[in-house]
Amino acid sequence: MAAGFKTAEPLEYHRSFLKENCRPDGRELGEFRPTTLNISSISTADGSALVKIGNTTVICGIKAELTTPPSDAPNKGYIVPNVDLPPLCSSRFRPGPPGEQAQAASQFIADVIESSHLINMEELCIDKAKLCWVLYCDIMCLDYDGNLLDACIVALLAALKNAQLPQVTINKETDLAEVDIQKKRPLEINRHPVGSSFAVFDDSIIIVDPTAEEESLSTALLTVVTDEEDRLCAVHKPGGTSLSGEKLQHCINRAITRNKEISKLVDKVIKSMKTAK
């Protein structure tokens, strides 16, 4: 009976749970799904991380390459994030060039990197106007079940914290770059941005960490990114119905708590990797 109701009237089915202040998967309205993190999953990358939030699974691999600094910022390196949503992660995505959702996610991650000052880009410059690092951050979704952006931000942060760059010096006589693979150093991570995503039902009920089905039934989606000092780094609300200031503040407060939980998880996993070595 319940299965038939769920298929025939998915919105009514969800409403019957929401009015009891719970959700079809047993969670409370403000509860995230279990979140797990592995780092160094890709041995060929300079840094990597695999994140699961419920069934949603995202992997981030970082490749560092030497290049010429951009002409408008000769003393800085740069980061190029790319979010890939292949057909393997969900039947909703088709093969071919990146779709709208993947492009929007890549742009959002780029905005978060910039607005949160995650890394001091000057640290990535080796020789002004001549040589710098570019970090290609490829983020691929392996299983899509809602809340892609939160998983992408955790994967990016953990992969950057796990990344090691070889030492590069410029030979004064030949003016060529010399790379010492034996001497590697971690990146300096200035900020710890963490995202919290919300779905709004019937313009009034707010739930946290929506599944793919909850996203499709909601009237609005919202992602709030804060850093470890409770500063607001980004708010992403792709259309949908409007939210009152009071409801937005509620979401920001929940995001601040989530930041502390995720920062603890990232630090714990990185520490356990160091002791394992």
Tab-separated table of C-alpha atoms in Angstrom:
chain	number	residue	atom	x	y	z
A	1	MET	CA	0.000	0.000	0.000
A	2	ALA	CA	2.670	2.512	1.073
A	3	ALA	CA	4.736	1.752	-2.057
A	4	GLY	CA	1.726	2.449	-4.281
A	5	PHE	CA	0.961	5.717	-2.450
A	6	LYS	CA	4.622	6.744	-2.745
A	7	THR	CA	4.642	6.143	-6.527
A	8	ALA	CA	1.219	7.619	-7.294
A	9	GLU	CA	1.395	10.674	-5.017
A	10	PRO	CA	5.065	11.274	-4.090
A	11	LEU	CA	4.446	14.803	-2.777
A	12	GLU	CA	1.489	13.755	-0.593
A	13	TYR	CA	3.542	10.776	0.603
A	14	HIS	CA	6.349	13.125	1.733
A	15	ARG	CA	3.869	15.575	3.273
A	16	SER	CA	2.409	12.789	5.433
A	17	PHE	CA	5.870	12.400	7.028
A	18	LEU	CA	6.748	16.094	7.181
A	19	LYS	CA	3.672	16.935	9.223
A	20	GLU	CA	4.952	14.427	11.809
A	21	ASN	CA	8.327	16.251	11.732
A	22	CYS	CA	10.172	13.338	10.148
A	23	ARG	CA	11.115	12.076	6.681
A	24	PRO	CA	10.551	8.849	4.686
A	25	ASP	CA	14.125	7.674	5.424
A	26	GLY	CA	13.590	8.076	9.188
A	27	ARG	CA	15.585	11.293	9.592
A	28	GLU	CA	14.474	14.381	11.477
A	29	LEU	CA	14.027	17.563	9.405
A	30	GLY	CA	17.375	19.018	10.524
A	31	GLU	CA	19.402	15.805	10.317
A	32	PHE	CA	22.174	15.085	7.810
A	33	ARG	CA	22.764	11.587	6.457
A	34	PRO	CA	25.874	9.762	7.731
A	35	THR	CA	28.984	11.387	6.236
A	36	THR	CA	32.214	9.468	5.613
A	37	LEU	CA	35.564	10.535	4.201
A	38	ASN	CA	38.605	8.733	2.786
A	39	ILE	CA	41.735	10.528	1.626
A	40	SER	CA	44.591	9.534	-0.729
A	41	SER	CA	42.181	7.237	-2.584
A	42	ILE	CA	43.835	8.014	-5.969
A	43	SER	CA	47.544	7.181	-5.842
A	44	THR	CA	48.295	8.939	-9.161
A	45	ALA	CA	46.867	12.297	-8.002
A	46	ASP	CA	48.744	14.965	-6.027
A	47	GLY	CA	45.878	14.953	-3.524
A	48	SER	CA	42.530	13.171	-3.408
A	49	ALA	CA	39.461	12.480	-1.286
A	50	LEU	CA	36.311	10.368	-1.476
A	51	VAL	CA	33.194	11.620	0.324
A	52	LYS	CA	29.867	9.909	0.980
A	53	ILE	CA	26.810	11.725	2.302
A	54	GLY	CA	24.203	8.974	2.518
A	55	ASN	CA	24.310	7.361	-0.941
A	56	THR	CA	25.687	10.462	-2.648
A	57	THR	CA	29.325	9.678	-3.450
A	58	VAL	CA	31.879	12.139	-4.805
A	59	ILE	CA	35.601	11.762	-5.492
A	60	CYS	CA	38.045	14.645	-5.973
A	61	GLY	CA	41.485	14.279	-7.537
A	62	ILE	CA	44.006	17.131	-7.749
A	63	LYS	CA	46.668	17.415	-10.431
A	64	ALA	CA	49.279	20.173	-10.093
A	65	GLU	CA	50.935	21.490	-13.258
A	66	LEU	CA	53.478	24.230	-13.916
A	67	THR	CA	52.337	27.096	-16.108
A	68	THR	CA	52.684	30.838	-16.711
A	69	PRO	CA	50.795	33.083	-14.252
A	70	PRO	CA	47.773	34.934	-15.666
A	71	SER	CA	48.706	38.360	-17.087
A	72	ASP	CA	46.242	40.167	-14.775
A	73	ALA	CA	47.755	38.467	-11.666
A	74	PRO	CA	51.449	37.813	-12.425
A	75	ASN	CA	52.236	36.974	-8.769
A	76	LYS	CA	49.520	34.305	-8.345
A	77	GLY	CA	48.822	30.719	-9.301
A	78	TYR	CA	45.280	29.490	-9.778
A	79	ILE	CA	42.805	26.657	-9.200
A	80	VAL	CA	40.534	25.163	-11.877
A	81	PRO	CA	37.658	23.123	-10.420
A	82	ASN	CA	35.549	20.895	-12.658
A	83	VAL	CA	32.479	18.940	-11.535
A	84	ASP	CA	31.589	15.921	-13.639
A	85	LEU	CA	28.160	14.227	-13.471
A	86	PRO	CA	28.580	11.136	-15.661
A	87	PRO	CA	25.640	8.860	-16.629
A	88	LEU	CA	27.097	6.235	-14.262
A	89	CYS	CA	26.039	8.272	-11.207
A	90	SER	CA	22.366	8.617	-12.168
A	91	SER	CA	20.013	7.888	-15.060
A	92	ARG	CA	19.124	11.608	-15.053
A	93	PHE	CA	22.482	12.494	-16.663
A	94	ARG	CA	23.260	11.881	-20.335
A	95	PRO	CA	26.608	11.185	-22.022
A	96	GLY	CA	28.240	14.099	-23.844
A	97	PRO	CA	29.357	17.627	-22.862
A	98	PRO	CA	28.675	18.802	-19.287
A	99	GLY	CA	25.019	19.595	-18.661
A	100	GLU	CA	23.594	22.655	-16.927
A	101	GLN	CA	23.782	21.202	-13.403
A	102	ALA	CA	27.451	20.175	-13.774
A	103	GLN	CA	28.377	23.607	-15.154
A	104	ALA	CA	26.495	25.400	-12.368
A	105	ALA	CA	28.228	23.191	-9.754
A	106	SER	CA	31.693	23.905	-11.249
A	107	GLN	CA	30.977	27.652	-11.207
A	108	PHE	CA	29.670	27.491	-7.633
A	109	ILE	CA	32.818	25.641	-6.442
A	110	ALA	CA	34.995	28.265	-8.216
A	111	ASP	CA	33.029	31.032	-6.433
A	112	VAL	CA	33.462	29.307	-3.045
A	113	ILE	CA	37.246	28.975	-3.592
A	114	GLU	CA	37.438	32.689	-4.359
A	115	SER	CA	35.033	34.080	-1.751
A	116	SER	CA	36.320	31.930	1.131
A	117	HIS	CA	40.036	32.684	0.436
A	118	LEU	CA	40.592	28.954	0.888
A	119	ILE	CA	44.179	29.235	-0.372
A	120	ASN	CA	46.449	32.234	-0.748
A	121	MET	CA	46.973	32.124	-4.533
A	122	GLU	CA	50.305	33.959	-4.150
A	123	GLU	CA	51.627	30.796	-2.447
A	124	LEU	CA	51.193	29.032	-5.795
A	125	CYS	CA	53.495	31.482	-7.615
A	126	ILE	CA	57.107	30.330	-8.058
A	127	ASP	CA	58.600	33.105	-10.201
A	128	LYS	CA	56.625	36.311	-10.771
A	129	ALA	CA	55.155	36.539	-14.289
A	130	LYS	CA	57.156	33.447	-15.307
A	131	LEU	CA	56.092	30.346	-13.403
A	132	CYS	CA	53.275	29.218	-11.120
A	133	TRP	CA	51.254	26.165	-10.133
A	134	VAL	CA	47.782	25.526	-11.513
A	135	LEU	CA	45.742	23.014	-9.505
A	136	TYR	CA	43.228	21.085	-11.580
A	137	CYS	CA	40.578	19.859	-9.153
A	138	ASP	CA	38.476	17.224	-10.881
A	139	ILE	CA	35.390	16.334	-8.879
A	140	MET	CA	33.399	13.360	-10.129
A	141	CYS	CA	30.082	12.124	-8.778
A	142	LEU	CA	29.955	8.322	-8.588
A	143	ASP	CA	26.449	8.044	-7.119
A	144	TYR	CA	23.914	10.886	-7.188
A	145	ASP	CA	21.265	10.946	-4.482
A	146	GLY	CA	20.858	14.669	-3.803
A	147	ASN	CA	22.968	17.299	-2.074
A	148	LEU	CA	25.812	17.249	-4.604
A	149	LEU	CA	27.294	20.610	-3.577
A	150	ASP	CA	27.954	19.754	0.091
A	151	ALA	CA	29.760	16.567	-0.941
A	152	CYS	CA	31.825	18.456	-3.564
A	153	ILE	CA	32.991	21.077	-1.051
A	154	VAL	CA	34.050	18.471	1.547
A	155	ALA	CA	35.868	16.441	-1.146
A	156	LEU	CA	37.661	19.550	-2.447
A	157	LEU	CA	38.700	20.739	1.024
A	158	ALA	CA	39.965	17.300	2.107
A	159	ALA	CA	41.824	16.717	-1.196
A	160	LEU	CA	43.544	20.128	-0.933
A	161	LYS	CA	44.525	19.407	2.676
A	162	ASN	CA	45.911	16.064	1.506
A	163	ALA	CA	47.800	17.503	-1.515
A	164	GLN	CA	51.597	17.676	-1.656
A	165	LEU	CA	53.556	19.786	-4.158
A	166	PRO	CA	57.172	19.088	-5.095
A	167	GLN	CA	59.785	21.786	-4.483
A	168	VAL	CA	60.523	23.916	-7.559
A	169	THR	CA	63.545	26.179	-7.928
A	170	ILE	CA	64.690	28.301	-10.852
A	171	ASN	CA	68.251	27.571	-11.926
A	172	LYS	CA	69.897	31.013	-12.113
A	173	GLU	CA	72.325	29.991	-14.884
A	174	THR	CA	69.943	28.211	-17.244
A	175	ASP	CA	66.783	30.100	-16.149
A	176	LEU	CA	64.964	26.736	-16.186
A	177	ALA	CA	62.702	25.255	-13.526
A	178	GLU	CA	64.078	22.335	-11.546
A	179	VAL	CA	61.564	20.070	-9.813
A	180	ASP	CA	62.603	18.037	-6.773
A	181	ILE	CA	60.092	15.172	-6.427
A	182	GLN	CA	61.792	14.005	-3.205
A	183	LYS	CA	61.012	17.256	-1.400
A	184	LYS	CA	57.262	17.759	-1.161
A	185	ARG	CA	55.292	20.222	0.910
A	186	PRO	CA	51.620	20.447	1.814
A	187	LEU	CA	49.489	23.377	0.692
A	188	GLU	CA	48.681	26.153	3.154
A	189	ILE	CA	44.930	26.036	3.691
A	190	ASN	CA	43.749	29.358	5.140
A	191	ARG	CA	40.049	28.690	5.535
A	192	HIS	CA	37.762	25.682	5.967
A	193	PRO	CA	34.568	26.371	3.991
A	194	VAL	CA	31.766	23.846	4.481
A	195	GLY	CA	28.394	23.794	2.725
A	196	SER	CA	24.967	22.978	4.119
A	197	SER	CA	22.153	22.407	1.656
A	198	PHE	CA	18.442	22.753	2.359
A	199	ALA	CA	15.219	21.988	0.519
A	200	VAL	CA	12.017	23.949	1.109
A	201	PHE	CA	8.661	22.142	0.972
A	202	ASP	CA	5.402	23.994	0.313
A	203	ASP	CA	7.268	27.305	0.712
A	204	SER	CA	7.471	26.812	4.476
A	205	ILE	CA	9.035	23.578	5.775
A	206	ILE	CA	12.839	23.467	5.632
A	207	ILE	CA	14.702	20.167	5.546
A	208	VAL	CA	18.463	19.704	5.567
A	209	ASP	CA	20.585	17.487	3.241
A	210	PRO	CA	17.836	16.570	0.751
A	211	THR	CA	17.888	13.287	-1.194
A	212	ALA	CA	17.426	13.407	-4.994
A	213	GLU	CA	13.709	12.700	-4.556
A	214	GLU	CA	13.297	15.417	-1.908
A	215	GLU	CA	15.092	17.885	-4.214
A	216	SER	CA	12.731	17.086	-7.084
A	217	LEU	CA	9.621	17.641	-4.909
A	218	SER	CA	10.794	20.851	-3.187
A	219	THR	CA	9.701	24.403	-3.999
A	220	ALA	CA	13.218	25.829	-3.480
A	221	LEU	CA	16.800	24.697	-2.843
A	222	LEU	CA	19.421	26.600	-0.890
A	223	THR	CA	23.110	26.031	-0.127
A	224	VAL	CA	24.857	28.075	2.580
A	225	VAL	CA	28.666	28.017	2.898
A	226	THR	CA	30.381	29.199	6.080
A	227	ASP	CA	33.982	29.014	7.288
A	228	GLU	CA	35.429	27.946	10.644
A	229	GLU	CA	35.089	31.490	12.012
A	230	ASP	CA	31.332	31.457	11.290
A	231	ARG	CA	31.717	33.849	8.368
A	232	LEU	CA	29.283	33.506	5.493
A	233	CYS	CA	31.250	32.672	2.297
A	234	ALA	CA	28.469	31.990	-0.198
A	235	VAL	CA	24.727	31.527	-0.567
A	236	HIS	CA	23.458	29.637	-3.611
A	237	LYS	CA	19.753	29.644	-4.335
A	238	PRO	CA	18.913	28.586	-7.878
A	239	GLY	CA	15.427	30.091	-8.338
A	240	GLY	CA	12.416	28.714	-6.500
A	241	THR	CA	10.206	30.479	-3.966
A	242	SER	CA	11.516	33.228	-1.703
A	243	LEU	CA	12.700	32.713	1.883
A	244	SER	CA	12.123	35.050	4.815
A	245	GLY	CA	15.142	36.569	6.579
A	246	GLU	CA	14.235	34.560	9.673
A	247	LYS	CA	14.276	31.250	7.767
A	248	LEU	CA	17.561	32.168	6.079
A	249	GLN	CA	19.084	32.888	9.496
A	250	HIS	CA	17.897	29.476	10.695
A	251	CYS	CA	19.742	27.881	7.745
A	252	ILE	CA	22.915	29.895	8.443
A	253	ASN	CA	22.881	28.778	12.107
A	254	ARG	CA	22.530	25.131	11.050
A	255	ALA	CA	25.394	25.612	8.558
A	256	ILE	CA	27.667	26.950	11.323
A	257	THR	CA	27.079	23.796	13.411
A	258	ARG	CA	27.651	21.588	10.355
A	259	ASN	CA	30.981	23.333	9.685
A	260	LYS	CA	32.257	22.281	13.122
A	261	GLU	CA	31.133	18.667	12.557
A	262	ILE	CA	32.816	18.421	9.132
A	263	SER	CA	36.020	20.211	10.219
A	264	LYS	CA	36.332	17.631	13.028
A	265	LEU	CA	35.828	14.773	10.562
A	266	VAL	CA	38.431	16.123	8.079
A	267	ASP	CA	41.018	16.727	10.829
A	268	LYS	CA	40.405	13.274	12.325
A	269	VAL	CA	40.858	11.472	8.982
A	270	ILE	CA	44.000	13.467	8.076
A	271	LYS	CA	45.482	12.812	11.540
A	272	SER	CA	44.793	9.064	11.285
A	273	MET	CA	46.511	9.018	7.865
A	274	LYS	CA	49.605	10.682	9.344
A	275	THR	CA	49.818	8.200	12.226
A	276	ALA	CA	49.321	5.309	9.768
A	277	LYS	CA	52.379	6.496	7.862
